[in-house]
Short mmCIF file of C-alpha atoms in Angstrom, two decimals:
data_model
loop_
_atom_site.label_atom_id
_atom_site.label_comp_id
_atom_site.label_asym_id
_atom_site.label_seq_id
_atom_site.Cartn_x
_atom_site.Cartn_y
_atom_site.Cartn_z
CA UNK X 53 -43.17 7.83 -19.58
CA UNK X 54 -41.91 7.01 -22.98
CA UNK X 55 -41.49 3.98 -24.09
CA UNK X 56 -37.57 3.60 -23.92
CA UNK X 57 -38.01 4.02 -20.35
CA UNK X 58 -40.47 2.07 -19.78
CA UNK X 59 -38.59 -0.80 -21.30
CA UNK X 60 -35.50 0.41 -19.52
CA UNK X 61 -37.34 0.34 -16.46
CA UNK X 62 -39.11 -3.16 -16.53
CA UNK X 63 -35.61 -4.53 -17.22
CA UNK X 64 -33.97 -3.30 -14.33
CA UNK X 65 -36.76 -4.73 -12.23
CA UNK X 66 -37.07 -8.26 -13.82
CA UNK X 67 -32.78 -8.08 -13.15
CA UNK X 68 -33.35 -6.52 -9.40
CA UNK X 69 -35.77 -9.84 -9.04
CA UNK X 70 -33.04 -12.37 -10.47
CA UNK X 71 -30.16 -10.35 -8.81
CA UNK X 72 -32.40 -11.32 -5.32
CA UNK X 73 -33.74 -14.78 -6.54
CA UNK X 74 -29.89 -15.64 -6.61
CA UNK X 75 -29.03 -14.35 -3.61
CA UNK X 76 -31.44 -16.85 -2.02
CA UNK X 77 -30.39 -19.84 -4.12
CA UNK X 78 -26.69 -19.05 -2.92
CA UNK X 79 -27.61 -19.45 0.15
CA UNK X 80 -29.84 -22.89 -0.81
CA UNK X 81 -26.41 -24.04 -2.62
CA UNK X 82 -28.99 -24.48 -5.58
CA UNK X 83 -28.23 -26.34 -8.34
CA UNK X 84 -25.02 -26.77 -6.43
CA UNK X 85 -22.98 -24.83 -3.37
CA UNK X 86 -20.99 -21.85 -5.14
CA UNK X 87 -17.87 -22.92 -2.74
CA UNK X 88 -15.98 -25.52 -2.89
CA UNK X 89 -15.70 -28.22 0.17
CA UNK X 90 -17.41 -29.08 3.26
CA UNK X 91 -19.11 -26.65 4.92
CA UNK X 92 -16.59 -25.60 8.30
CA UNK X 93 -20.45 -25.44 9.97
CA UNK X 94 -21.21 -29.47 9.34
CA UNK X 95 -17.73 -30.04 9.87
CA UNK X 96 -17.75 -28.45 13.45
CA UNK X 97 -21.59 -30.46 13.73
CA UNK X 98 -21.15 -33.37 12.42
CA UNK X 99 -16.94 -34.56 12.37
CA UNK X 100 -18.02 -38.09 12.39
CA UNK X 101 -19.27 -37.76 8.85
CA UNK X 102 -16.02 -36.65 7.43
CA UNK X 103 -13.53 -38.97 8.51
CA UNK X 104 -11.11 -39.62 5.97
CA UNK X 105 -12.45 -36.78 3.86
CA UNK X 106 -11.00 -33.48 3.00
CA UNK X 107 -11.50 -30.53 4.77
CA UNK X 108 -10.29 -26.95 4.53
CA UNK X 109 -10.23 -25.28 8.15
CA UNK X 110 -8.95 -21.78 8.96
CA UNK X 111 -8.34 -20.52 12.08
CA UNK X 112 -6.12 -18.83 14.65
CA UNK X 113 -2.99 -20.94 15.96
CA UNK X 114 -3.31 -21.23 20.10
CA UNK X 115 -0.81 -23.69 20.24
CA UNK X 116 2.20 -23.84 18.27
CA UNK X 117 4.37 -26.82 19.57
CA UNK X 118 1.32 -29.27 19.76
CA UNK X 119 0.17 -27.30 16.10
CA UNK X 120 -3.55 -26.70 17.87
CA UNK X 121 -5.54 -24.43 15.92
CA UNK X 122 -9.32 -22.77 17.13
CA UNK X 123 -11.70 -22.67 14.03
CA UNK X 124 -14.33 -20.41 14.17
CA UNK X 125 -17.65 -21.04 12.46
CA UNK X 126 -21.09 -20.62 11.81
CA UNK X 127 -23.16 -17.15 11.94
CA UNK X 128 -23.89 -15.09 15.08
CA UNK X 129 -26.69 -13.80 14.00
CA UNK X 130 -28.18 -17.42 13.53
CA UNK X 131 -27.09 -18.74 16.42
CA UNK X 132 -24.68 -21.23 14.78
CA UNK X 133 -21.10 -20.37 15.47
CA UNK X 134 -18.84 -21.52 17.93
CA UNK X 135 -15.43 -22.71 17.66
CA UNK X 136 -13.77 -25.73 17.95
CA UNK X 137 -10.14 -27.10 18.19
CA UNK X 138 -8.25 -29.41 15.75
CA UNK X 139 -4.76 -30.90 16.21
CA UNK X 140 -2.57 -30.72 13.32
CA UNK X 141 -0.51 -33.44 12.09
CA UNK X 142 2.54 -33.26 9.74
CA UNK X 143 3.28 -29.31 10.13
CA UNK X 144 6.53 -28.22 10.94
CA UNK X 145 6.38 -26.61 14.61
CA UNK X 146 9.06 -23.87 13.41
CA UNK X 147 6.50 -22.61 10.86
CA UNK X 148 4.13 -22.03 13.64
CA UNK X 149 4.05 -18.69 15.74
CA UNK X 150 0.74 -18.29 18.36
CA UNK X 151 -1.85 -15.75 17.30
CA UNK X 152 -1.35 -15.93 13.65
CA UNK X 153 -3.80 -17.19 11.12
CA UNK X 154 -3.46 -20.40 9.81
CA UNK X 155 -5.42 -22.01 6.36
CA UNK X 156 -4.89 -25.19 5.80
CA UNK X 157 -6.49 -28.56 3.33
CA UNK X 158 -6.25 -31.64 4.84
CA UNK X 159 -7.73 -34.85 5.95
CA UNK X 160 -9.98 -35.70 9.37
CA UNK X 161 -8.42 -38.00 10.36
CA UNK X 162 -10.28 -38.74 13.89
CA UNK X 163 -13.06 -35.86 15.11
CA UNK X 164 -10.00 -33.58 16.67
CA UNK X 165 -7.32 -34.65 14.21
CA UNK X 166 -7.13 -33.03 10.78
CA UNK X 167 -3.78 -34.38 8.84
CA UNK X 168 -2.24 -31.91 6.29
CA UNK X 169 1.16 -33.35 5.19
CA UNK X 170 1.39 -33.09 1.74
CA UNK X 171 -1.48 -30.55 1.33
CA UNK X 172 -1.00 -27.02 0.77
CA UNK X 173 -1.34 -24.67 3.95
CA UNK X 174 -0.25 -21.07 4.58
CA UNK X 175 -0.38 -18.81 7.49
CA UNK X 176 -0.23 -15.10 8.08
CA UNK X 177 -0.12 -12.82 11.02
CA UNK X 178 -2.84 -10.45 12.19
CA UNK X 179 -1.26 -7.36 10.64
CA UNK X 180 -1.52 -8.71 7.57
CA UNK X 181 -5.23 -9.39 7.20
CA UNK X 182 -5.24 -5.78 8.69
CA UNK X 183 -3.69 -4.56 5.92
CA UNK X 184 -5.87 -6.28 3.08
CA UNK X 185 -8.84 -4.53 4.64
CA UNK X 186 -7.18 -1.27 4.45
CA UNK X 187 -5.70 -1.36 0.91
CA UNK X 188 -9.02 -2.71 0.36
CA UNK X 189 -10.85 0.25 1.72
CA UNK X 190 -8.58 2.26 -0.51
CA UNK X 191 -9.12 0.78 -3.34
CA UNK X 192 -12.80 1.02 -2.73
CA UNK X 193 -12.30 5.00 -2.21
CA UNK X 194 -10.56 4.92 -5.44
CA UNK X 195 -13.05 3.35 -7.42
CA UNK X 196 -16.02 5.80 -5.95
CA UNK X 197 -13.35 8.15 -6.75
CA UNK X 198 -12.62 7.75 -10.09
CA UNK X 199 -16.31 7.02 -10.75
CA UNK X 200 -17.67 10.23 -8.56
CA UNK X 201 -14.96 12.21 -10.98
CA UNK X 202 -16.23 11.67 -14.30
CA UNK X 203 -19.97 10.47 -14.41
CA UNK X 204 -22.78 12.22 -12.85
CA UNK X 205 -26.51 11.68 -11.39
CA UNK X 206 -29.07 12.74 -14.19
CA UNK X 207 -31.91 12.76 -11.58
CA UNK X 208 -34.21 13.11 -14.46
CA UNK X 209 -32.99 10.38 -16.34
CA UNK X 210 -32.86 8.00 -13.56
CA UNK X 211 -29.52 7.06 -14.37
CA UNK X 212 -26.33 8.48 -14.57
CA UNK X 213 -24.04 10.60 -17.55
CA UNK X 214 -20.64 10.85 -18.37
CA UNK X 215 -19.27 14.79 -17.50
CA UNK X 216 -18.55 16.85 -20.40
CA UNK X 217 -15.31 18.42 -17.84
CA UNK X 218 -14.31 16.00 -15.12
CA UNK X 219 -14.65 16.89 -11.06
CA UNK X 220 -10.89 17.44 -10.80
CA UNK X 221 -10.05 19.71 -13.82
CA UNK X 222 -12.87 22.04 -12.91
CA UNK X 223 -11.68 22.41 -9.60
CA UNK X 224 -8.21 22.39 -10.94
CA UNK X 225 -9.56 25.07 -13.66
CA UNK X 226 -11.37 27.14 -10.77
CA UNK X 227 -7.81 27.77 -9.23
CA UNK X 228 -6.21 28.90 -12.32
CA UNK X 229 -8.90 31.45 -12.53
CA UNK X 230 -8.79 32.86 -8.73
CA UNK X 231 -5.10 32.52 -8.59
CA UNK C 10 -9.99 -11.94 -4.01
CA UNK C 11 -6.88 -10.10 -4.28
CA UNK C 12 -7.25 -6.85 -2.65
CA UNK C 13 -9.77 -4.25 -3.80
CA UNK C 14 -6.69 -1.94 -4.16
CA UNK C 15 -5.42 -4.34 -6.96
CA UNK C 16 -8.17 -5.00 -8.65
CA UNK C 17 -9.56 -1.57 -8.88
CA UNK C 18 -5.80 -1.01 -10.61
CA UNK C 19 -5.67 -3.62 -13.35
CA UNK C 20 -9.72 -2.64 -14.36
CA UNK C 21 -8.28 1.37 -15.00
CA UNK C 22 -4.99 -0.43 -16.81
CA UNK C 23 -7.61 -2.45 -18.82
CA UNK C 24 -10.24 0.07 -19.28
CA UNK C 25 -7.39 2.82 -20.53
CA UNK C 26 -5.70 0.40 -22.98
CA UNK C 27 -9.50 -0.26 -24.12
CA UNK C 28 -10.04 3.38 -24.83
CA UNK C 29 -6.64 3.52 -26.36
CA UNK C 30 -7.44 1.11 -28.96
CA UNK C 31 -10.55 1.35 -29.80
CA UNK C 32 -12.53 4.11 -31.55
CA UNK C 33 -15.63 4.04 -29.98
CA UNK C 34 -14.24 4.04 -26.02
CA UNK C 35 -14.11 7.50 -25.17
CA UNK C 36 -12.11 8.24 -21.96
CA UNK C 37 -15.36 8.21 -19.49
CA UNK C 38 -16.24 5.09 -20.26
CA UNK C 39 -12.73 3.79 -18.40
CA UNK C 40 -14.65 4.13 -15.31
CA UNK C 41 -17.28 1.49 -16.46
CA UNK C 42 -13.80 -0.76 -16.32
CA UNK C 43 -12.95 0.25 -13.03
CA UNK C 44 -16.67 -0.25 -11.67
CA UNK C 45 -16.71 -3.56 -13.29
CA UNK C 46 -13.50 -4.66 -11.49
CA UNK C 47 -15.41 -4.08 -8.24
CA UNK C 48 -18.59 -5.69 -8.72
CA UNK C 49 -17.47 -9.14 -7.39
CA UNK C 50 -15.74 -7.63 -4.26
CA UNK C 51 -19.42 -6.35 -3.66
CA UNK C 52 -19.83 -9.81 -1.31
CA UNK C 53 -17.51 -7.53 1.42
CA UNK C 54 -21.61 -6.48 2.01
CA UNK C 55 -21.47 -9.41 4.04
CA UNK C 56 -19.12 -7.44 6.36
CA UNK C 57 -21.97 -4.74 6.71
CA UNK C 58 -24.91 -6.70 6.80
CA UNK C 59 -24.47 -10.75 7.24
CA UNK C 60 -26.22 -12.76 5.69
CA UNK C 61 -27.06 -14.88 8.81
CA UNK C 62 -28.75 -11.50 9.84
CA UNK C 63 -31.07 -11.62 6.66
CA UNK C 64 -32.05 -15.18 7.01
CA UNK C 65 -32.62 -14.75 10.68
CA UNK C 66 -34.77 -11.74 10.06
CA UNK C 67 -36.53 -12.96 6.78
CA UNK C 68 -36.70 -16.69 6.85
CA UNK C 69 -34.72 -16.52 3.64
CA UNK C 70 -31.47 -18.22 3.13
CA UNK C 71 -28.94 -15.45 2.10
CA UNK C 72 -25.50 -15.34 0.35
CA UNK C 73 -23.59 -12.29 -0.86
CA UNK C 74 -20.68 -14.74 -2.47
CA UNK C 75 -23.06 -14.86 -5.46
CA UNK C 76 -21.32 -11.64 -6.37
CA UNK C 77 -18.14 -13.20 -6.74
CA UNK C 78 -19.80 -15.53 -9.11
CA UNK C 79 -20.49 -15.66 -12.67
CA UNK C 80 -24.53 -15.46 -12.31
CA UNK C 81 -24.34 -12.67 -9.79
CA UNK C 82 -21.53 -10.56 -12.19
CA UNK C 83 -23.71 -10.79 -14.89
CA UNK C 84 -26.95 -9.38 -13.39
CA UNK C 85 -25.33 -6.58 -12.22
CA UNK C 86 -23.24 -5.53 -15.25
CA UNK C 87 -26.97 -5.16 -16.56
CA UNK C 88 -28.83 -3.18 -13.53
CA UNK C 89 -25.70 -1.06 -14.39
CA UNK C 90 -26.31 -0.91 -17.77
CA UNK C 91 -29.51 0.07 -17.65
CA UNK C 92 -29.05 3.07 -16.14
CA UNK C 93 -26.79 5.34 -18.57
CA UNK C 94 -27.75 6.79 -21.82
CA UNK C 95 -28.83 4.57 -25.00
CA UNK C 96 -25.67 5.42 -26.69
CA UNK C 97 -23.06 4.62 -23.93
CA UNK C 98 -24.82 0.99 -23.50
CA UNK C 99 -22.74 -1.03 -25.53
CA UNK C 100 -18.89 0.42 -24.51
CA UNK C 101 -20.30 0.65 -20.79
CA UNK C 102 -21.66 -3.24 -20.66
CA UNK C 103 -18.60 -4.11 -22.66
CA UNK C 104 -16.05 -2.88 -20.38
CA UNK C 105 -17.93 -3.66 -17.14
CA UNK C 106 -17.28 -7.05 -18.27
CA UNK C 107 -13.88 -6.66 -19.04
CA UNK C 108 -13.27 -5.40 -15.34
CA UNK C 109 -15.27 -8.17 -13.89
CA UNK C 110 -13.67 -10.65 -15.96
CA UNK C 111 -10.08 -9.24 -15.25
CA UNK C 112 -10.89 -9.79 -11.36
CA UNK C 113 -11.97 -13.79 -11.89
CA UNK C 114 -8.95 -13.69 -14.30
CA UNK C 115 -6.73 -12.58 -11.23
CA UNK C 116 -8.30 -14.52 -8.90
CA UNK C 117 -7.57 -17.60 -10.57
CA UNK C 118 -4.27 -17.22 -9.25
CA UNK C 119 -5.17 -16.73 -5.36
CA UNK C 120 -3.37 -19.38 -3.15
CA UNK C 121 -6.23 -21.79 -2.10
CA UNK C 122 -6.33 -24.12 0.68
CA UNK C 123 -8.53 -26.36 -1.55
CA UNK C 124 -5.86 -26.41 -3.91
CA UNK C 125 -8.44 -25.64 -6.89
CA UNK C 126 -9.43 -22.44 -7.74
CA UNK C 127 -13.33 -21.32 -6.72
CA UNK C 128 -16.36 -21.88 -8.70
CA UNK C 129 -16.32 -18.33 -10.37
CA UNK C 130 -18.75 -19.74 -12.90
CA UNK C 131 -21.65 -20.47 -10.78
CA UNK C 132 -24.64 -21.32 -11.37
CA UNK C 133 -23.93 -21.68 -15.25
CA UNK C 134 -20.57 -24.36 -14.96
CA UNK C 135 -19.07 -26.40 -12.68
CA UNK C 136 -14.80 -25.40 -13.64
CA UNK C 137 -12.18 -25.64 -11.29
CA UNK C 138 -9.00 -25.98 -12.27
CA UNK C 139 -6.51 -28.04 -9.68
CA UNK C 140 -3.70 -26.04 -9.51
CA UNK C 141 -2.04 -24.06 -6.90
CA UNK C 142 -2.12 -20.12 -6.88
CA UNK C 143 0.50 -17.67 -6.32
CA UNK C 144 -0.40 -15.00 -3.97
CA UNK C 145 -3.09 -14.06 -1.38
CA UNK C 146 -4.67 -10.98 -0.70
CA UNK C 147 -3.10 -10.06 2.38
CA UNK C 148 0.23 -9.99 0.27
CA UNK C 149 1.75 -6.82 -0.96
CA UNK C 150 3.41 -7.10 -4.43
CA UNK C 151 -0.08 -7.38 -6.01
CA UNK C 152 -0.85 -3.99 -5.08
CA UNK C 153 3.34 -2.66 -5.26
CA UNK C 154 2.69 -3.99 -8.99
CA UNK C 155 -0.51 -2.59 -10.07
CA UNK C 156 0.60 0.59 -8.73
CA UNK C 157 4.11 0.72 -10.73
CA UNK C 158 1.85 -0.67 -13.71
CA UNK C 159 -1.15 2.19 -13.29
CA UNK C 160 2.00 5.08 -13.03
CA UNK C 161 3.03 3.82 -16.71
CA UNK C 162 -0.56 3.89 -18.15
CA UNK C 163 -1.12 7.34 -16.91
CA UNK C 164 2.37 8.51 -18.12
CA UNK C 165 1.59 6.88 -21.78
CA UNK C 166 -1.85 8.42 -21.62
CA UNK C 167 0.00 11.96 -20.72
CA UNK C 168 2.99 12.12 -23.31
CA UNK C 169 1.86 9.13 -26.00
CA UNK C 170 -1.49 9.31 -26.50
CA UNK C 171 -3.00 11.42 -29.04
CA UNK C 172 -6.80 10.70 -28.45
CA UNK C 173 -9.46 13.30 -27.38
CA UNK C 174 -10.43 13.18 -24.02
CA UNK C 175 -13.90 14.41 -23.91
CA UNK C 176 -17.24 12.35 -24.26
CA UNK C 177 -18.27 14.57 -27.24
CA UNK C 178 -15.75 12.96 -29.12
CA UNK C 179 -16.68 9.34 -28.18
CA UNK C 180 -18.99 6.64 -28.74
#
């Protein structure tokens, strides 16, 4: 191994040790929570504690006249999620249709009351959290794509290489010369 | 986020205006834009594998979001780095940047409930701005945009451009 490499190589593992060392202080909030708010998990817990306090709550609307909306929280796979209801003062009804998704800041004001008048909220219906994934999912293709198209593997570098001809104009190139 | 759609967009609109303008960005390294545009989306892994999973299997608490952060960006715009050739280094770490920063720079117009935009900086700096953003990623024009924008990069690439395309050339 020469040295470049070697020197290449001991920096991608001290970065592949950091890169996992932050994963695990994200998930400590260390030195501070990378989101911003209360947590919808102590929320859901612990309601008492934020009385008065803001919160920001998403969840589906299951009752548009009395502007009841079912938050879902927490983590399956840890055994913390479950849902719970909130009533919604100072939202228009009319802006309210069942089944859609609802975001909304606003303040606690008892343990089932959350009051958003004057605070920012926004709702959407399933389609269109459908869509996001799937433009998403494009755009993730794409990427690969573009990527795929003009670098390639050097196994023997351990790395990767930019292509002296890209995928597509060989391919391109390849029908010129059969047709 | 905006959606990954959009994102991916504005990195190759970046990344092709980059290798317009400057010498030493040959055309490959526009990819190293688009890839860099990505990198914070890369907390969608929590879709695939949750981080609740992790912790319940390791012990360990776990979060992907780091990704969309400042501290997470920057470690992997150097794993990255470190694997292409000694002389692409500096245009490749460059633009991955420029991608990643041009997603936190487009995110810092997503519609919060919070009213305040995230903590993109984390761990380093504790910014939010209070303001209220524009659009959210389940909206369209974003993408109806970026594509109408993208269509008039690769057209001015096509007919204006006079600049070689091939990595010989480059860097």
């Amino acid at each position: 191994m020469t040295d470049e490499r070697l020197l290449r190589v001991s920096v991608l593992m001290l970065l592949l040790a950091l890169l996992g060392g932050l994963f695990v202080l994200g998930g400590t909030d260390w030195p501070a929570s990378p989101t911003v708010g209360p947590d919808p998990v102590d929320v859901a817990e612990e309601p008492e504690e934020f009385i008065d306090e803001e919160v920001h709550l998403s969840g589906e609307i299951i009752d548009a006249e009395e502007a009841v909306v079912e938050v879902e929280y927490g983590d399956e796979a840890l055994g913390t999620n479950g849902e719970f209801e909130v009533e919604l003062e100072g939202v228009p009804p009319e802006e309210l249709e069942e089944g859609h998704e609802l975001t909304v800041g606003g303040e606690l004001v008892d343990e089932e009351t959350v009051d958003v008048a004057d605070h920012p909220f926004a709702t959407r219906a399933p389609w269109e959290r459908q869509y996001m994934y799937a433009i998403s999912l494009v755009g993730a293709l794409l990427a690969v794509g573009y990527g795929l198209n003009t670098w390639r593997f050097d196994i023997r570098e351990f790395g990767v290489e930019p292509r002296e001809t890209t995928l597509l104009s060989r391919l391109s190139d390849r029908g010129d010369v059969d047709g | 986020m905006a959606d990954l759609y959009t994102h991916i967009l504005a990195g190759f609109i970046i990344g092709m205006v980059a290798y317009w303008r400057v010498e030493w960005i040959s055309r490959p390294m526009v990819a190293a834009a688009v890839v860099g545009a990505a990198i914070p989306d890369l907390n969608r892994l929590e879709l695939v594998l949750p981080a609740g999973a992790i912790e319940a299997a390791t012990g360990l608490t776990w979060s992907w979001g780091i990704f969309h952060r400042a501290g997470g960006v920057i470690l992997v715009v150097g794993i990255l780095t470190m694997l292409v050739p000694r002389r692409y280094m500096r245009p490749v770490f460059l633009l991955l940047l420029l991608g990643a920063a041009s997603h936190f720079f487009i995110d810092y117009f997503l519609w919060q409930p919070s009213g305040t935009t995230n903590l993109m900086l984390w761990p380093f700096a504790d910014v939010h701005l209070d303001y209220q953003g524009v659009y959210r990623s389940s909206h369209r024009w974003p993408a109806a945009l970026a594509t109408v924008l993208a269509l008039a990069v690769i057209i001015i690439d096509r007919y204006y451009v006079d600049k070689p395309n091939s990595v010989a050339d480059g860097s």
